[in-house]
């Protein structure tokens, strides 16, 4: 029996070896490009000191946790706030109010931000006002008792003044911020609201009126008037939903009451409703660029006709840089021309004829200049008041300069290289215009005091006409990521402006709200951001004809006082109340997707699929597989019925209700390019790819072939340029 | 084992051998006849992998249903004669399963192993019948239209969810041609095989001076599987991944009904990735009596 058992055992072991060993022991040969699957990730560090590895790992982990901007926190201020809260809890009003007043007297003595929940930090000024407004009734009475005299004295300087200048407004701001619960707090705040309304900063005006209505029930100012002013400011700020809520309150509480407008008594509700319908016809004030929103008539994509196509210069450039480096260039429009910055060579194209009007340099000059084709983000272009501002990457480093051109002639107006204050500065991201000035960020490398180099973001306010620096403000330390090769890396930030606020998105874990008036950070929002591979600063995303990698510019949209954001590497679509700096909601979505647009019904997110998420329910309505552009910078055009997307298989017309692909428009150059961007300017659709700028029309106009100037033969001298 | 038992054991093992020897050497002539019938493919198939995944399970369902509906709409819109959609089995997976495997390979540990993201998959088949009645040009035009529509719809060709198909077909092959009415073709092949066997047996009988009698037995031989070709690195990689999938990593549940085992083992031999006449071969061991 033992013999039989042992025989069985031998057979069983044999069978096991025959079957199982190849399963576990056999490593199938992989193709070279798949070898990375079996290699340890950090084999380049093999042979290094273990302690160094540990340190590196710790640094990496720390950096991953805290990407974005390092915001300072003043420990002393935190302790004083704790003391204040303690006194408040114990109902020691005298001590509490004294503490708050001491802090309010000199808020600039404290640096940094105050940490709040959900990843937000708010400015010390904002925190103090919040604490003041949050005082209980007894606290407010005590506050009134302590500071009414002082506030009245301050307010007298305003009322005695014949004109309301910046000095008077500053006093009003001081009363509103520090002495709100006094007999003049409401008057000062109303004054600020009126001033903001006159300046056209309606969002701020609405905030001031709302502050009185919410926190000052005993105000002597007419409540109806305040409600009407509040509603008007909201309508002008395009916060129609909120305005309608205010109108409903007026209808309930002040039914049939009239207000005096231009000496005439008018029914408040009717006046406001009429105002809404009149205001609806005005252009939409929104961060969604107008060229992404088509008119109210649906555009039949199958009826598109090429009016002209500018290809010659594009072809020459792509030939120089090679097909593996092509990308969709930066572009901007005014009513007459399109201005293109194609990896450093800038040119203007007439929108009527498609002819090149001017070029910043000849192809020969461009070819000779020292350039390594890096990130498309390094090359930006923007226009305002007939001045074209261009940002170019210089040389093999990530150093980026600004150059201004006259939009009509292409004449260089100024170059940051030649301006002393700007010559050593490398700029980042896009520029944002504000009247005669613009804002742009820079990253400045700090001296090597520590082991690792420190970078700081700085915001520059520059006069558009001559490049003079009007002011500069630090925006915080950059928290860099460590790449596999040990380099520091951070993404290119993007700027957008809304009234007096500038939103700065670092694109790696931080959103900042900066106020122009007091030139201070209002709030900072930090969120979890995961990036797979370490990339050097603004590294080029190569053109990959078979892949679906892409780079989308739009990551943040703003409407009705709410910021919506979703960038690549973040696992949520996020909504933030922009005034208060408060998280409204988060909705989990795929990590690779990017927010590219929204309309009244949906949010649109794009990765290798185009998703529509219902704005009310936050449910995914549909998702359609659309091959995205692989050449970077794509965009969608939203029409009332459809979405238009320029992919590497043509322009897709997608039904907004169900995501079905209704039509596809294709032409030869499109298929060469790998997709691109769409614009709607002067009632024409323009498509921009790495290979062409094309103008389309919807009628049967005769096709015009542009007679482009050969870029290599001669440079177009501005005076000779024919429109 | 006792010496007394040993003869019994030997007898027990030798018994089947002796019986088979007896059978092999029964009266008559035994020959193996083969019959082959070649037929033009009548259908062409291509697999469309439908996958819906998302951060929320509800997203996965919406994506999956939307894609499935769009495939059907696409087929309807193509309006190609004989083209239809055949639904396949449904599989529920953890979309992060494969990412976890890759993380382990990359030395990042199994930190993501407990993360879950629902993925719903179905391999649908686009089937076009009656292709034997089309000219090559007409067929190619139709196939190009289908492939183009697939690409336009953003349906991935050779996505990770399509590994099983890739491993079977080889990377780069998009369609598979098949023949139908196999029973009829087999019948023709059997007839040929018996004729072939009879011819051989008659020759042997003539040579040995015997007269051929009736058929006393017929044995259906399984077709010889062709020499296993050496796997390409890509196929090896795919089979490795498939093996991992089979080991349960990333697999949540399989709603696909098990296909009945094809005992003849030759179902795949009636299909080809190339548009050519597909052979249907049978082998029979036929024993004729000697009179």
Coordinates of N, CA, C and O in Angstrom, one line a residue, chain A residues 387 404 413-415 419 422 436 438 462-470:
Chain A
X387 N -3.2 95.9 -29.3 CA -1.8 95.5 -29.0 C -1.9 94.0 -28.8 O -2.7 93.4 -28.1
X404 N 5.4 92.7 -27.3 CA 4.1 93.3 -27.7 C 4.3 93.8 -29.2 O 5.3 94.3 -29.6
X413 N 6.3 96.7 -30.4 CA 6.2 97.8 -29.5 C 7.2 97.8 -28.3 O 7.7 98.8 -28.0
X414 N 7.3 96.6 -27.7 CA 8.3 96.4 -26.7 C 8.5 95.0 -26.5 O 7.8 94.1 -27.0
X415 N 9.7 94.7 -25.9 CA 10.1 93.3 -25.6 C 10.6 93.2 -24.2 O 11.4 94.1 -23.8
X419 N 13.5 95.5 -21.5 CA 13.0 96.3 -20.3 C 13.7 95.8 -19.1 O 13.5 94.6 -18.7
X422 N 12.0 93.7 -16.5 CA 11.4 92.4 -17.0 C 12.5 91.5 -17.6 O 12.2 90.3 -17.9
X436 N -6.1 99.3 -19.5 CA -4.8 99.6 -20.1 C -3.7 98.8 -19.6 O -2.6 99.0 -20.0
X438 N -2.3 94.7 -18.1 CA -2.6 93.2 -18.1 C -1.9 92.6 -17.0 O -0.9 93.1 -16.4
X462 N 1.2 94.9 -15.7 CA 2.1 95.6 -16.7 C 1.2 96.5 -17.6 O 0.1 96.0 -18.0
X463 N 1.7 97.7 -17.9 CA 1.0 98.6 -18.8 C 1.1 98.0 -20.2 O 2.3 97.7 -20.6
X464 N 0.0 97.9 -20.9 CA 0.0 97.2 -22.2 C 0.8 98.0 -23.2 O 1.6 97.5 -24.0
X465 N 0.7 99.3 -23.1 CA 1.3 100.2 -24.2 C 2.8 100.1 -24.2 O 3.4 100.1 -25.3
X466 N 3.5 100.1 -23.0 CA 4.9 100.2 -23.0 C 5.6 99.2 -22.2 O 6.9 99.2 -22.1
X467 N 4.9 98.3 -21.6 CA 5.5 97.2 -20.8 C 6.0 97.7 -19.4 O 6.8 96.9 -18.8
X468 N 5.6 98.8 -19.0 CA 6.0 99.3 -17.7 C 5.3 98.5 -16.6 O 4.1 98.3 -16.6
X469 N 6.1 98.1 -15.6 CA 5.6 97.3 -14.5 C 4.9 98.3 -13.5 O 5.5 99.2 -13.0
X470 N 3.6 98.1 -13.3 CA 2.8 99.0 -12.4 C 2.9 98.5 -11.0 O 3.0 99.3 -10.1

